[in-house]
Amino acid sequence: MKQIPCSLTIAGTDPSGGAGIHADLKTFQELKSYGMSVITSVVAQNTTGVQDIHHVPLNMIEQQLDSVITDMPVHAFKTGMIANKDMMKMVVSKISKLNAPYVMDPVMVATSGDPLIEEEARDFLRRELLPLTTLVTPNIPEAEYLTGKNIETVDDMKQAAEHIVENFGAGAALVKGGHLKGEAIDFLYDGSSLHTFSAKRINTKNTHGTGCTYSAAITAYLSQGLPLNEAVKKAKHFVTKAIQYSFSLGSGSGPTNHWATRGAPSLD
Ligand SMILES: Nc1ncnc2c1ncn2[C@@H]1O[C@H](COP(=O)(O)OP(=O)(O)OP(=O)(O)O)[C@@H](O)[C@H]1O
Ligand SMILES: Cc1ncc(CO)c(N)n1
């Protein structure tokens, strides 16, 4: 009998439901991958920003990982917010034993601009986690941090994608253009060729959790065995729809719509 594809996310929470673990699980569910999660930090946040952060004790993160890994199949996994170096070290020791595609969303700040990981963890992420990835998905500020270079044009984005693969050993890099003006354009460099994914920019402030949703969608498609290029193509389509049909909820940057594959939601 065919097995259901299974995806795991290792990340922080968002009680307002638009980002982090919540966005990931909703996306896995929508894209028909069985969703599992390991929580690294409990984050008090909403559409306006981050109010507080509580880190789950290290041994409890480790225990959650062991509970999943020793019992459940993992066909693909992603990491989001991993707040400090100790957590990263422990996560590395566990995930390096997993034989499945790994998508890293190198989360550093929330959509609101609030920091989500400690300064010294950024360097560790670049040195120790990047070489384990199948794909890393930085937005422009994250790609600027990783490469140490300013990104102002699409050419800068392409160079950044190549730089991250060539210099830090990421399996592939998808540099996302959500923070630039014009077309919502992303570049994927897979170590041999550069692929472009483009969509019309949607005029909305409701982009809370777009990065989480996008990387979770890529993970879900990889769990189903799709090649990377195809997984990104389908995930780009999904995140564009999720933004197109996003919700004006809360007083800040509203959440995307995780059941967007079904078109505009009927609210009857
Ligand atoms: N207004 C928009 N219209 C269409 N696509 C968009 C828009 N904003 C972002 N995108 C797309 O959404 C995806 C996520 O990109 P973005 O650069 O916003 O990620 P992010 O900054 O990591 O997200 P987050 O807000 O969760 O931190 C990319 O494919 C990007 O091109
Ligand atoms: C927990 C968490 N991860 C990632 C993001 C980035 O959107 C966020 N706001 N919260």
Short mmCIF file of C-alpha atoms and ligand atoms in Angstrom, two decimals:
data_model
loop_
_atom_site.label_atom_id
_atom_site.label_comp_id
_atom_site.label_asym_id
_atom_site.label_seq_id
_atom_site.Cartn_x
_atom_site.Cartn_y
_atom_site.Cartn_z
CA MET A 1 0.00 0.00 0.00
CA LYS A 2 1.22 3.53 -0.79
CA GLN A 3 2.26 5.57 2.26
CA ILE A 4 1.08 9.12 2.94
CA PRO A 5 3.95 11.64 2.43
CA CYS A 6 5.08 13.03 5.81
CA SER A 7 6.58 16.47 6.48
CA LEU A 8 8.20 17.74 9.68
CA THR A 9 8.70 21.35 10.75
CA ILE A 10 11.10 22.47 13.50
CA ALA A 11 10.18 26.06 14.35
CA GLY A 12 8.56 28.61 16.66
CA THR A 13 4.88 29.30 17.20
CA ASP A 14 2.46 32.05 16.21
CA PRO A 15 -0.72 32.05 18.29
CA SER A 16 -2.36 34.36 15.74
CA GLY A 17 -2.04 31.48 13.28
CA GLY A 18 -0.36 33.12 10.29
CA ALA A 19 3.34 32.28 10.65
CA GLY A 20 5.72 29.72 12.19
CA ILE A 21 4.58 26.21 13.07
CA HIS A 22 0.94 27.18 12.51
CA ALA A 23 1.49 28.31 8.93
CA ASP A 24 3.60 25.21 8.28
CA LEU A 25 1.02 22.71 9.53
CA LYS A 26 -1.84 24.43 7.70
CA THR A 27 0.21 24.36 4.50
CA PHE A 28 1.20 20.69 4.89
CA GLN A 29 -2.43 19.82 5.44
CA GLU A 30 -3.65 21.81 2.42
CA LEU A 31 -1.03 20.21 0.17
CA LYS A 32 -1.80 16.68 1.35
CA SER A 33 1.37 15.94 3.28
CA TYR A 34 0.97 14.55 6.82
CA GLY A 35 2.22 17.32 9.11
CA MET A 36 4.42 16.94 12.23
CA SER A 37 6.05 19.63 14.36
CA VAL A 38 8.78 20.22 16.93
CA ILE A 39 8.44 23.53 18.80
CA THR A 40 11.63 25.45 19.56
CA SER A 41 10.18 28.66 21.03
CA VAL A 42 6.74 29.78 22.10
CA VAL A 43 6.29 33.25 20.63
CA ALA A 44 3.64 35.71 21.76
CA GLN A 45 2.98 37.49 18.47
CA ASN A 46 0.21 38.70 16.21
CA THR A 47 -0.27 40.73 13.04
CA THR A 48 1.26 43.81 14.69
CA GLY A 49 4.51 42.30 15.94
CA VAL A 50 6.21 40.16 18.59
CA GLN A 51 5.22 40.76 22.22
CA ASP A 52 7.29 38.09 24.01
CA ILE A 53 9.36 34.94 23.44
CA HIS A 54 9.79 31.90 25.68
CA HIS A 55 12.37 29.32 24.62
CA VAL A 56 11.47 25.69 25.12
CA PRO A 57 14.20 24.06 27.31
CA LEU A 58 16.86 22.36 25.21
CA ASN A 59 16.23 18.85 26.56
CA MET A 60 12.55 19.21 25.74
CA ILE A 61 13.27 20.20 22.13
CA GLU A 62 15.59 17.20 21.94
CA GLN A 63 12.92 14.93 23.40
CA GLN A 64 10.31 16.16 20.91
CA LEU A 65 12.71 15.47 18.05
CA ASP A 66 13.46 11.98 19.36
CA SER A 67 9.75 11.26 19.80
CA VAL A 68 9.11 12.04 16.14
CA ILE A 69 12.25 10.64 14.57
CA THR A 70 12.26 7.30 16.39
CA ASP A 71 8.67 6.54 15.50
CA MET A 72 7.49 8.37 12.41
CA PRO A 73 8.61 8.51 8.77
CA VAL A 74 9.99 11.89 7.68
CA HIS A 75 9.96 12.30 3.88
CA ALA A 76 10.99 15.97 4.01
CA PHE A 77 11.58 18.52 6.76
CA LYS A 78 12.07 22.23 7.27
CA THR A 79 13.50 24.47 9.95
CA GLY A 80 12.25 27.94 10.76
CA MET A 81 12.99 29.90 13.93
CA ILE A 82 15.84 28.33 15.94
CA ALA A 83 16.67 31.08 18.37
CA ASN A 84 20.16 30.32 19.64
CA LYS A 85 23.37 28.44 19.08
CA ASP A 86 22.72 25.68 21.62
CA MET A 87 19.42 24.82 20.00
CA MET A 88 21.06 24.84 16.56
CA LYS A 89 23.87 22.53 17.73
CA MET A 90 21.41 20.01 19.08
CA VAL A 91 19.18 20.22 15.99
CA VAL A 92 22.23 19.63 13.76
CA SER A 93 23.14 16.49 15.72
CA LYS A 94 19.64 15.09 15.11
CA ILE A 95 18.85 16.16 11.55
CA SER A 96 22.19 15.10 10.14
CA LYS A 97 20.97 11.53 10.70
CA LEU A 98 17.77 12.08 8.70
CA ASN A 99 17.85 10.86 5.16
CA ALA A 100 15.33 13.29 3.65
CA PRO A 101 15.30 16.64 1.82
CA TYR A 102 15.92 19.59 4.18
CA VAL A 103 14.50 23.06 3.51
CA MET A 104 15.87 25.84 5.71
CA ASP A 105 13.96 29.08 6.09
CA PRO A 106 16.77 31.17 7.66
CA VAL A 107 14.37 33.08 9.90
CA MET A 108 16.05 36.07 11.54
CA VAL A 109 13.34 38.72 11.97
CA ALA A 110 9.52 38.64 11.83
CA THR A 111 7.57 40.42 9.05
CA SER A 112 7.13 43.20 11.62
CA GLY A 113 10.93 43.64 11.91
CA ASP A 114 11.19 42.13 15.41
CA PRO A 115 14.32 39.94 15.89
CA LEU A 116 13.65 36.21 16.33
CA ILE A 117 17.14 34.78 16.72
CA GLU A 118 20.23 35.79 18.68
CA GLU A 119 23.09 37.57 16.93
CA GLU A 120 25.68 34.78 17.50
CA ALA A 121 23.24 32.17 16.18
CA ARG A 122 23.29 33.80 12.73
CA ASP A 123 26.91 32.95 12.18
CA PHE A 124 26.41 29.39 13.43
CA LEU A 125 23.47 28.97 11.05
CA ARG A 126 25.64 30.06 8.15
CA ARG A 127 28.60 27.84 9.07
CA GLU A 128 26.97 24.67 10.44
CA LEU A 129 23.41 24.44 9.14
CA LEU A 130 23.73 25.66 5.56
CA PRO A 131 25.94 22.76 4.41
CA LEU A 132 23.22 20.30 5.49
CA THR A 133 20.46 21.88 3.41
CA THR A 134 18.81 20.70 0.25
CA LEU A 135 17.52 24.27 -0.11
CA VAL A 136 17.78 27.54 1.82
CA THR A 137 15.14 30.23 1.23
CA PRO A 138 16.42 33.68 2.32
CA ASN A 139 14.47 36.90 1.77
CA ILE A 140 16.53 39.94 0.75
CA PRO A 141 17.68 41.05 4.24
CA GLU A 142 18.59 37.43 5.12
CA ALA A 143 20.49 36.99 1.83
CA GLU A 144 22.30 40.28 2.56
CA TYR A 145 23.33 38.97 5.94
CA LEU A 146 24.43 35.59 4.57
CA THR A 147 26.52 37.09 1.74
CA GLY A 148 27.61 40.31 3.47
CA LYS A 149 26.58 42.23 0.33
CA ASN A 150 23.85 44.78 -0.42
CA ILE A 151 21.04 43.54 -2.65
CA GLU A 152 19.27 46.22 -4.66
CA THR A 153 18.66 44.70 -8.10
CA VAL A 154 17.62 41.37 -9.60
CA ASP A 155 21.23 40.84 -10.68
CA ASP A 156 22.30 41.21 -7.04
CA MET A 157 19.70 38.57 -6.13
CA LYS A 158 21.04 36.11 -8.71
CA GLN A 159 24.60 36.64 -7.50
CA ALA A 160 23.52 36.15 -3.90
CA ALA A 161 21.88 32.80 -4.74
CA GLU A 162 25.10 31.61 -6.42
CA HIS A 163 27.28 32.97 -3.60
CA ILE A 164 25.31 31.09 -0.92
CA VAL A 165 25.68 27.76 -2.74
CA GLU A 166 29.28 28.21 -3.86
CA ASN A 167 30.66 29.68 -0.61
CA PHE A 168 28.61 28.08 2.14
CA GLY A 169 27.77 24.70 0.67
CA ALA A 170 23.97 24.99 0.66
CA GLY A 171 22.43 22.36 -1.65
CA ALA A 172 20.52 25.14 -3.43
CA ALA A 173 19.44 28.71 -2.66
CA LEU A 174 16.14 30.43 -3.41
CA VAL A 175 16.50 34.19 -2.95
CA LYS A 176 13.02 35.72 -2.59
CA GLY A 177 12.18 39.15 -3.93
CA GLY A 178 9.20 39.99 -1.73
CA HIS A 179 11.12 42.95 -0.30
CA LEU A 180 12.00 44.53 -3.67
CA LYS A 181 9.62 46.62 -5.82
CA GLY A 182 8.00 45.45 -9.08
CA GLU A 183 7.31 41.79 -9.97
CA ALA A 184 7.45 39.32 -7.05
CA ILE A 185 10.48 37.53 -8.48
CA ASP A 186 12.56 34.75 -6.89
CA PHE A 187 15.78 33.10 -8.10
CA LEU A 188 16.76 29.50 -7.50
CA TYR A 189 20.37 28.42 -7.97
CA ASP A 190 20.82 24.66 -7.65
CA GLY A 191 24.57 24.43 -8.13
CA SER A 192 24.41 24.16 -11.89
CA SER A 193 21.63 26.37 -13.22
CA LEU A 194 19.60 29.41 -12.30
CA HIS A 195 15.80 29.28 -12.44
CA THR A 196 13.41 32.24 -12.24
CA PHE A 197 9.99 32.21 -10.59
CA SER A 198 7.92 35.29 -11.10
CA ALA A 199 4.41 36.47 -10.22
CA LYS A 200 2.53 39.74 -10.40
CA ARG A 201 2.93 41.76 -7.19
CA ILE A 202 -0.32 41.80 -5.24
CA ASN A 203 -1.18 45.10 -3.63
CA THR A 204 -1.79 44.04 -0.03
CA LYS A 205 -0.35 44.54 3.45
CA ASN A 206 -1.41 40.99 4.41
CA THR A 207 1.89 39.17 4.04
CA HIS A 208 2.39 37.90 7.62
CA GLY A 209 3.97 34.45 7.33
CA THR A 210 4.50 34.36 3.55
CA GLY A 211 8.05 33.05 3.96
CA CYS A 212 6.92 30.24 6.31
CA THR A 213 4.07 29.29 3.99
CA TYR A 214 6.35 29.21 0.94
CA SER A 215 9.06 27.04 2.52
CA ALA A 216 6.43 24.72 4.02
CA ALA A 217 4.84 24.31 0.58
CA ILE A 218 8.22 23.44 -0.94
CA THR A 219 8.75 20.90 1.87
CA ALA A 220 5.33 19.34 1.29
CA TYR A 221 6.00 18.93 -2.43
CA LEU A 222 9.46 17.48 -1.77
CA SER A 223 7.89 14.98 0.65
CA GLN A 224 5.85 13.76 -2.31
CA GLY A 225 9.04 13.12 -4.29
CA LEU A 226 8.87 16.07 -6.69
CA PRO A 227 12.19 17.35 -8.05
CA LEU A 228 13.33 20.62 -6.44
CA ASN A 229 12.62 22.85 -9.44
CA GLU A 230 9.09 21.47 -9.75
CA ALA A 231 8.46 21.73 -5.99
CA VAL A 232 9.47 25.42 -6.01
CA LYS A 233 7.34 26.13 -9.08
CA LYS A 234 4.23 24.65 -7.49
CA ALA A 235 4.97 26.27 -4.11
CA LYS A 236 5.36 29.69 -5.78
CA HIS A 237 1.93 29.25 -7.33
CA PHE A 238 0.54 28.28 -3.92
CA VAL A 239 2.04 31.22 -2.01
CA THR A 240 0.88 33.67 -4.67
CA LYS A 241 -2.69 32.40 -4.30
CA ALA A 242 -2.33 32.49 -0.51
CA ILE A 243 -1.38 36.18 -0.73
CA GLN A 244 -4.04 36.93 -3.36
CA TYR A 245 -6.78 35.54 -1.11
CA SER A 246 -5.18 36.67 2.18
CA PHE A 247 -7.25 37.79 5.15
CA SER A 248 -7.60 41.34 6.49
CA LEU A 249 -7.54 40.05 10.06
CA GLY A 250 -5.92 41.92 12.94
CA SER A 251 -4.78 45.52 12.82
CA GLY A 252 -1.33 44.88 11.33
CA SER A 253 -0.04 42.74 8.50
CA GLY A 254 -2.78 40.11 8.08
CA PRO A 255 -2.23 36.38 7.46
CA THR A 256 -2.14 34.58 4.13
CA ASN A 257 -4.84 32.10 3.17
CA HIS A 258 -3.65 28.52 3.55
CA TRP A 259 -6.58 26.97 1.77
CA ALA A 260 -5.98 29.12 -1.29
CA THR A 261 -5.65 26.18 -3.69
CA ARG A 262 -9.44 26.13 -3.60
CA GLY A 263 -9.65 29.73 -4.86
CA ALA A 264 -11.36 32.60 -3.04
CA PRO A 265 -12.90 31.34 0.21
CA SER A 266 -16.64 31.21 0.32
CA LEU A 267 -17.72 32.79 3.60
CA ASP A 268 -21.40 31.75 3.37
N1 LIG B 1 2.87 41.51 -2.46
C1 LIG B 1 3.24 40.35 -3.00
N2 LIG B 1 2.63 39.87 -4.11
C2 LIG B 1 2.99 38.69 -4.66
N3 LIG B 1 3.97 37.91 -4.15
C3 LIG B 1 4.63 38.33 -3.05
C4 LIG B 1 4.30 39.57 -2.41
N4 LIG B 1 5.12 39.71 -1.31
C5 LIG B 1 5.90 38.61 -1.28
N5 LIG B 1 5.64 37.79 -2.33
C6 LIG B 1 6.25 36.50 -2.60
O1 LIG B 1 6.02 35.70 -1.44
C7 LIG B 1 7.12 34.81 -1.23
C8 LIG B 1 7.71 35.09 0.15
O2 LIG B 1 8.65 36.11 0.00
P1 LIG B 1 9.14 37.17 1.05
O3 LIG B 1 10.37 37.79 0.46
O4 LIG B 1 8.02 38.09 1.39
O5 LIG B 1 9.45 36.23 2.27
P2 LIG B 1 9.74 36.57 3.76
O6 LIG B 1 10.18 38.00 3.89
O7 LIG B 1 10.66 35.51 4.25
O8 LIG B 1 8.34 36.41 4.45
P3 LIG B 1 7.92 36.75 5.95
O9 LIG B 1 7.03 37.95 5.79
O10 LIG B 1 7.19 35.55 6.39
O11 LIG B 1 9.17 37.02 6.75
C9 LIG B 1 8.07 35.07 -2.42
O12 LIG B 1 7.75 34.19 -3.47
C10 LIG B 1 7.76 36.50 -2.80
O13 LIG B 1 8.14 36.75 -4.15
C1 LIG B 2 7.69 31.71 14.85
C2 LIG B 2 7.91 32.54 13.65
N1 LIG B 2 8.70 32.08 12.66
C3 LIG B 2 8.91 32.82 11.56
C4 LIG B 2 8.32 34.07 11.42
C5 LIG B 2 8.60 34.89 10.19
O1 LIG B 2 7.50 35.32 9.54
C6 LIG B 2 7.48 34.52 12.48
N2 LIG B 2 6.85 35.72 12.42
N3 LIG B 2 7.30 33.73 13.57
#
